[in-house]
Coordinates of C-alpha atoms and ligand atoms in Angstrom, one line a residue:
X1 CA 22.3 -0.5 -12.3
X2 CA 21.1 0.3 -8.8
X3 CA 17.7 -1.4 -9.0
X4 CA 14.3 -0.3 -7.5
X5 CA 14.1 -3.8 -5.9
X6 CA 16.7 -6.6 -5.8
X7 CA 15.2 -9.9 -4.6
X8 CA 18.2 -11.9 -5.9
X9 CA 20.3 -10.0 -3.4
X10 CA 18.3 -11.1 -0.4
X11 CA 20.1 -12.9 2.5
X12 CA 20.8 -16.6 1.7
X13 CA 19.4 -17.4 5.1
X14 CA 16.0 -15.9 4.1
X15 CA 15.9 -17.7 0.8
X16 CA 16.7 -21.0 2.5
X17 CA 13.9 -20.4 5.0
X18 CA 11.5 -19.7 2.1
X19 CA 12.5 -22.8 0.2
X20 CA 12.0 -24.9 3.4
X21 CA 8.6 -23.3 3.9
X22 CA 7.6 -24.2 0.3
X23 CA 8.9 -27.8 0.7
X24 CA 6.9 -28.2 3.9
X25 CA 3.7 -27.1 2.1
X26 CA 4.3 -29.4 -0.9
X27 CA 5.0 -32.4 1.4
X28 CA 1.9 -31.6 3.6
X29 CA -0.4 -32.4 0.7
X30 CA -2.7 -29.5 1.6
X31 CA -2.6 -26.4 -0.5
X32 CA -5.7 -24.2 0.0
X33 CA -7.1 -22.9 3.2
X34 CA -5.2 -24.9 5.7
X35 CA -2.9 -24.5 8.7
X36 CA -0.4 -22.3 7.0
X37 CA -3.0 -19.7 6.2
X38 CA -4.4 -19.9 9.8
X39 CA -0.9 -19.5 11.2
X40 CA -0.1 -16.6 9.0
X41 CA -3.4 -14.9 9.7
X42 CA -2.9 -15.0 13.4
X43 CA 0.7 -13.9 13.2
X44 CA -0.2 -10.9 11.0
X45 CA -3.2 -10.0 13.2
X46 CA -0.9 -10.0 16.2
X47 CA 1.8 -8.0 14.4
X48 CA -0.8 -5.4 13.4
X49 CA -2.2 -5.4 17.0
X50 CA -5.8 -6.3 15.8
X51 CA -8.0 -9.3 16.5
X52 CA -8.4 -10.7 13.0
X53 CA -6.6 -11.0 9.7
X54 CA -8.2 -12.8 6.8
X55 CA -5.9 -13.8 3.9
X56 CA -7.2 -13.1 0.4
X57 CA -5.9 -13.3 -3.2
X58 CA -4.4 -9.8 -3.5
X59 CA -4.6 -6.3 -2.3
X60 CA -7.3 -5.2 -4.7
X61 CA -9.6 -8.0 -3.6
X62 CA -8.9 -7.2 0.0
X63 CA -10.5 -3.7 -0.6
X64 CA -13.5 -5.1 -2.6
X65 CA -14.1 -7.8 0.0
X66 CA -13.8 -5.2 2.8
X67 CA -16.4 -2.9 1.1
X68 CA -18.8 -5.8 0.5
X69 CA -18.4 -7.0 4.1
X70 CA -19.8 -3.6 5.1
X71 CA -22.6 -3.8 2.6
X72 CA -21.1 -0.8 0.7
X73 CA -22.2 -1.2 -2.9
X74 CA -24.7 0.1 -5.4
X75 CA -25.7 3.7 -4.7
X76 CA -23.0 4.2 -2.1
X77 CA -20.1 6.6 -2.5
X78 CA -16.6 6.1 -1.2
X79 CA -14.2 9.1 -1.1
X80 CA -10.6 8.4 -2.0
X81 CA -7.5 9.9 -3.6
X82 CA -6.8 10.3 -7.3
X83 CA -3.0 9.8 -6.6
X84 CA -3.0 6.1 -5.9
X85 CA -2.6 2.7 -7.6
X86 CA -5.4 2.2 -10.0
X87 CA -6.4 -0.9 -7.9
X88 CA -7.7 1.3 -5.1
X89 CA -10.4 2.9 -7.3
X90 CA -11.0 -0.3 -9.4
X91 CA -11.8 -2.2 -6.2
X92 CA -14.5 0.4 -5.2
X93 CA -16.0 0.1 -8.7
X94 CA -15.9 -3.7 -8.6
X95 CA -17.7 -3.7 -5.2
X96 CA -20.5 -1.9 -7.1
X97 CA -19.9 1.4 -5.2
X98 CA -19.1 4.8 -6.7
X99 CA -15.7 6.3 -6.1
X100 CA -15.4 10.1 -5.6
X101 CA -12.0 11.6 -5.9
X102 CA -10.5 14.2 -3.7
X103 CA -7.2 16.1 -4.0
X104 CA -3.9 15.7 -2.1
X105 CA -1.7 17.7 0.2
X106 CA 1.4 18.8 -1.9
X107 CA 3.9 18.2 0.9
X108 CA 2.9 14.5 1.4
X109 CA 0.8 13.5 -1.6
X110 CA -1.8 12.2 0.9
X111 CA -5.5 12.8 0.8
X112 CA -6.4 16.4 1.8
X113 CA -9.2 16.5 4.5
X114 CA -10.6 19.8 3.2
X115 CA -10.9 18.4 -0.3
X116 CA -12.4 15.2 1.0
X117 CA -15.0 17.2 2.9
X118 CA -16.0 19.0 -0.3
X119 CA -16.7 15.6 -1.8
X120 CA -19.3 14.6 0.8
X121 CA -22.9 13.9 -0.2
X122 CA -25.9 12.2 1.3
X123 CA -24.6 9.0 -0.4
X124 CA -21.2 9.0 1.2
X125 CA -20.6 5.8 3.2
X126 CA -16.8 5.8 3.7
X127 CA -13.4 7.5 3.3
X128 CA -10.8 5.1 1.9
X129 CA -7.4 6.5 3.0
X130 CA -4.3 5.4 1.1
X131 CA -1.1 5.5 3.2
X132 CA 0.9 6.3 0.1
X133 CA 4.6 5.6 0.0
X134 CA 4.5 4.2 3.5
X135 CA 3.3 7.2 5.5
X136 CA 0.6 7.3 8.2
X137 CA 0.0 10.9 9.3
X138 CA -2.4 12.7 11.6
X139 CA -5.0 10.0 11.9
X140 CA -7.0 12.1 14.5
X141 CA -8.2 14.4 11.7
X142 CA -9.7 11.5 9.8
X143 CA -11.2 9.8 12.8
X144 CA -13.0 13.0 13.8
X145 CA -14.1 13.8 10.3
X146 CA -15.5 10.3 9.7
X147 CA -17.1 10.1 13.2
X148 CA -18.8 13.5 12.7
X149 CA -20.1 12.4 9.3
X150 CA -21.2 9.0 10.6
X151 CA -19.3 7.2 7.9
X152 CA -16.6 4.5 7.9
X153 CA -12.9 5.2 7.9
X154 CA -11.1 2.5 5.7
X155 CA -7.4 2.1 5.0
X156 CA -5.6 0.9 1.9
X157 CA -2.3 -0.3 3.5
X158 CA -0.8 -1.8 0.4
X159 CA 2.2 0.5 0.8
X160 CA 2.3 0.8 4.6
X161 CA 3.1 -2.5 6.3
X162 CA 3.7 -1.9 9.9
X163 CA 3.7 1.9 9.5
X164 CA 2.1 3.5 12.5
X165 CA 0.8 6.7 14.1
X166 CA 1.1 7.0 17.9
X167 CA 2.0 3.3 18.0
X168 CA -1.2 2.2 16.3
X169 CA -0.5 0.2 13.2
X170 CA -1.8 1.1 9.8
X171 CA -5.2 -0.5 9.1
X172 CA -6.3 -0.5 12.7
X173 CA -7.8 3.0 12.9
X174 CA -11.2 2.3 11.2
X175 CA -13.4 -0.6 10.3
X176 CA -10.7 -2.5 8.4
X177 CA -7.3 -2.2 6.7
X178 CA -6.5 -3.8 3.3
X179 CA -3.0 -5.2 2.7
X180 CA -1.3 -6.4 -0.5
X181 CA 1.6 -8.9 -0.4
X182 CA 2.6 -8.3 -4.0
X183 CA 6.4 -9.1 -4.3
X184 CA 7.6 -5.5 -4.2
X185 CA 5.6 -4.4 -1.1
X186 CA 7.3 -4.1 2.2
X187 CA 6.0 -7.5 3.1
X188 CA 5.6 -9.5 -0.1
X189 CA 5.5 -13.1 -1.4
X190 CA 6.7 -14.7 -4.6
X191 CA 3.4 -14.0 -6.3
X192 CA 0.0 -12.4 -5.3
X193 CA -1.4 -12.2 -1.9
X194 CA -3.4 -10.0 0.4
X195 CA -5.2 -9.7 3.7
X196 CA -7.9 -7.7 5.5
X197 CA -7.3 -6.8 9.1
X198 CA -10.0 -5.8 11.5
X199 CA -11.1 -5.8 15.2
X200 CA -14.7 -6.6 14.2
X201 CA -15.7 -10.3 14.2
X202 CA -18.6 -9.7 11.7
X203 CA -16.2 -8.3 9.1
X204 CA -13.7 -11.1 9.6
X205 CA -16.4 -13.7 9.3
X206 CA -18.1 -12.1 6.3
X207 CA -14.7 -11.7 4.5
X208 CA -14.0 -15.5 5.0
X209 CA -17.3 -16.2 3.4
X210 CA -16.8 -13.7 0.5
X211 CA -13.3 -15.0 -0.3
X212 CA -14.6 -18.5 -0.8
X213 CA -17.5 -18.1 -3.3
X214 CA -19.8 -16.8 -0.6
X215 CA -19.8 -20.2 1.0
X216 CA -21.0 -20.1 4.6
X217 CA -20.5 -23.8 5.1
X218 CA -19.5 -26.5 2.7
X219 CA -21.7 -26.3 -0.4
X220 CA -24.0 -23.7 1.2
X221 CA -23.8 -20.4 -0.5
X222 CA -25.3 -17.6 1.5
X223 CA -24.3 -14.9 -1.0
X224 CA -22.4 -14.4 -4.2
X225 CA -18.7 -14.2 -3.4
X226 CA -15.3 -14.4 -5.1
X227 CA -12.6 -16.9 -5.5
X228 CA -9.9 -14.9 -3.7
X229 CA -8.0 -17.1 -1.2
X230 CA -4.4 -16.6 0.0
X231 CA -2.9 -20.1 -0.6
X232 CA -0.9 -22.2 1.7
X233 CA 2.4 -21.7 -0.1
X234 CA 2.2 -17.9 -0.1
X235 CA 1.0 -18.0 3.6
X236 CA 4.0 -20.1 4.5
X237 CA 6.4 -17.8 2.7
X238 CA 4.8 -14.7 4.3
X239 CA 5.0 -16.2 7.8
X240 CA 8.7 -16.7 7.2
X241 CA 9.2 -13.1 6.0
X242 CA 7.3 -11.5 8.9
X243 CA 10.3 -12.1 11.1
X244 CA 12.6 -10.2 8.7
X245 CA 10.3 -7.2 8.3
X246 CA 11.5 -5.2 11.2
X247 CA 15.1 -5.5 10.0
X248 CA 14.0 -4.6 6.4
X249 CA 11.9 -1.6 7.5
X250 CA 14.7 -0.3 9.6
X251 CA 17.0 -0.4 6.6
X252 CA 14.5 1.5 4.5
X253 CA 14.2 4.2 7.1
X254 CA 18.0 4.4 7.4
X255 CA 18.3 4.9 3.6
X256 CA 15.6 7.6 3.7
X257 CA 17.4 9.4 6.4
X258 CA 20.6 9.4 4.3
X259 CA 18.6 10.9 1.4
X260 CA 17.2 13.6 3.6
X261 CA 20.7 14.4 4.9
X262 CA 22.5 14.1 1.6
X263 CA 20.3 15.2 -1.3
X264 CA 21.0 18.9 -1.9
X265 CA 20.1 20.1 -5.3
X266 CA 18.0 23.3 -6.0
X267 CA 16.2 21.5 -8.9
X268 CA 14.9 18.8 -6.6
X269 CA 12.4 18.9 -3.7
X270 CA 11.8 16.2 -1.1
X271 CA 8.4 15.4 0.3
X272 CA 7.7 16.2 4.0
X273 CA 9.7 14.3 6.6
X274 CA 7.7 12.0 8.9
X275 CA 5.9 13.7 11.8
X276 CA 7.1 13.0 15.4
X277 CA 4.4 10.4 16.1
X278 CA 4.4 8.9 12.7
X279 CA 6.4 5.8 11.7
X280 CA 6.9 6.1 7.9
X281 CA 8.1 2.8 6.5
X282 CA 9.4 4.2 3.2
X283 CA 7.8 1.7 0.7
X284 CA 8.9 4.4 -1.8
X285 CA 11.2 7.4 -1.5
X286 CA 9.7 10.0 -3.8
X287 CA 11.4 13.2 -5.0
X288 CA 9.9 16.1 -7.0
X289 CA 11.4 17.8 -10.0
X290 CA 9.9 20.1 -12.6
X291 CA 12.0 18.4 -15.3
X292 CA 11.0 14.9 -14.0
X293 CA 11.4 13.1 -17.3
X294 CA 14.8 14.5 -18.0
X295 CA 15.9 13.6 -14.5
X296 CA 14.6 10.1 -14.9
X297 CA 16.6 9.5 -18.1
X298 CA 19.7 11.1 -16.6
X299 CA 19.5 8.8 -13.5
X300 CA 19.1 5.7 -15.7
X301 CA 22.1 6.8 -17.8
X302 CA 24.1 7.1 -14.6
X303 CA 23.1 3.6 -13.3
X304 CA 20.2 4.6 -11.0
X305 CA 16.9 3.0 -11.8
X306 CA 13.7 4.9 -11.0
X307 CA 9.9 4.7 -11.5
X308 CA 7.0 7.1 -11.3
X309 CA 4.2 6.6 -8.7
X310 CA 2.0 7.6 -10.4
X311 CA 2.4 9.4 -13.8
X312 CA -1.4 9.5 -14.5
X313 CA -3.8 10.4 -11.8
X314 CA -6.9 8.1 -11.7
X315 CA -9.3 10.7 -13.0
X316 CA -7.2 11.0 -16.2
X317 CA -7.5 7.2 -16.9
X318 CA -10.0 6.6 -19.8
X319 CA -12.5 4.6 -17.8
X320 CA -12.5 7.1 -14.9
X321 CA -12.8 10.5 -16.7
X322 CA -16.4 11.0 -15.5
X323 CA -15.9 10.1 -11.9
X324 CA -17.2 12.8 -9.6
X325 CA -14.5 14.8 -7.9
X326 CA -13.8 17.8 -5.7
X327 CA -15.6 20.7 -7.3
X328 CA -12.4 22.7 -7.0
X329 CA -10.6 20.2 -9.2
X330 CA -7.6 18.0 -8.5
X331 CA -4.8 20.4 -9.5
X332 CA -2.4 19.2 -6.8
X333 CA -2.7 15.5 -7.8
X334 CA -2.2 16.6 -11.4
X335 CA 1.0 18.6 -10.7
X336 CA 2.3 15.8 -8.4
X337 CA 1.9 13.3 -11.3
X338 CA 4.1 15.3 -13.6
X339 CA 6.9 15.9 -11.0
X340 CA 7.1 12.8 -8.8
X341 CA 9.9 10.3 -9.2
X342 CA 10.6 7.3 -7.0
X343 CA 14.3 6.5 -6.4
X344 CA 15.8 3.2 -5.2
X345 CA 15.0 2.6 -1.5
X346 CA 15.0 -1.1 -0.8
X347 CA 16.6 -3.1 2.1
X348 CA 19.3 -4.8 0.0
X349 CA 21.0 -1.5 -1.0
X350 CA 24.5 -1.1 0.3
X351 CA 25.8 2.1 1.8
X352 CA 27.9 2.5 -1.3
X353 CA 24.7 2.3 -3.5
X354 CA 23.0 5.0 -1.3
X355 CA 26.0 7.3 -1.6
X356 CA 26.1 6.8 -5.4
X357 CA 22.4 7.7 -5.7
X358 CA 22.9 10.9 -3.6
X359 CA 26.0 11.8 -5.6
X360 CA 24.3 11.3 -9.0
X361 CA 21.2 13.3 -7.9
X362 CA 23.3 16.1 -6.6
X363 CA 25.1 16.4 -9.9
X364 CA 22.0 16.8 -11.9
X365 CA 22.0 20.2 -13.6
Ligands
PLP1 C1 -0.2 -2.5 -4.8 C2 -1.4 -1.7 -4.4 C3 -2.7 -2.1 -4.5 C4 -3.1 -3.4 -5.1 O1 -2.5 -4.5 -4.6 P1 -2.5 -5.9 -5.4 O2 -2.1 -6.9 -4.5 O3 -1.5 -5.7 -6.5 O4 -3.9 -6.1 -5.9 C5 -3.7 -1.3 -4.0 N1 -3.4 -0.1 -3.5 C6 -2.2 0.4 -3.5 C7 -1.9 1.8 -2.9 C8 -1.1 -0.3 -3.9 O5 0.1 0.2 -3.9

């Protein structure tokens, strides 16, 4: 089976570097909030071309902490997409704020600015963009829209590590960007991890307090925070993996290019290709098919694993059915959910694997 991810096929050299990193942490005798976290935070900040990165427990907490650091909470609305990981919306709710859901563009599955505008109210405090599947597109539209409305532009970058638009890295366009280092993400660890990146010192400082029980100095709790710390072991592993990320991203992009060149089947549509100034990092390669479930089973029978991101839009999840949304409805998110299919696109795939995926897809009738 050609898998969606294959960590066991990673280069031996990388695995050895990770084991050495873990050994160093164990032998150091210091496991939470130490030098490894500091080193990783400054490496990740510099890689993202921002001033600060703050390591946290996971991507969902990164969003919650980011919102709380801006004092966005009870009575405040945050506009986001219904076609995202549930964590995006759950984080808004956990921060005490109210999510409002807008529709997507059918060619990219990214938030549609016109739909987002229809969701504005006097309570709107922010737009939380999700750079879904690894794509960052036309950020000027969002910067203008948020500036004109006097609200924050926020970025969920859990799928867009080192993606960029006009050479600016995902997460650096607005007040902050939230990253996840869940194993399958483009930069991932062997467990949970996350980070907030920002150019604003107040947000970085507030995030450091919030991740550690709201503790401003030892045993002094200035507010009610969380326990959400990136630990030393994951920080050490992530620091090791940063140096592999350009190579891995380049491979993902190469595979995507082969798919664009090779997939030719009238039953299957591809999402839009990246725009000239946009660096799409292909966390996922998503295809569209009216008979998605039949295609999914067919691919599995022919040795090609696949997944759906996402089969149920957030507004159809039971706890979220009453969330306010675009008055015109979320029809595009709904139709995307029944058609989208993610096919293998990970750095350890061989050229032979890529050819096989293309061949099997092209033979689907
Ligand atoms: C993975 C993901 C998250 C959540 O990250 P965790 O580290 O699993 O909490 C949030 N948003 C998006 C778009 C994701 O893909």
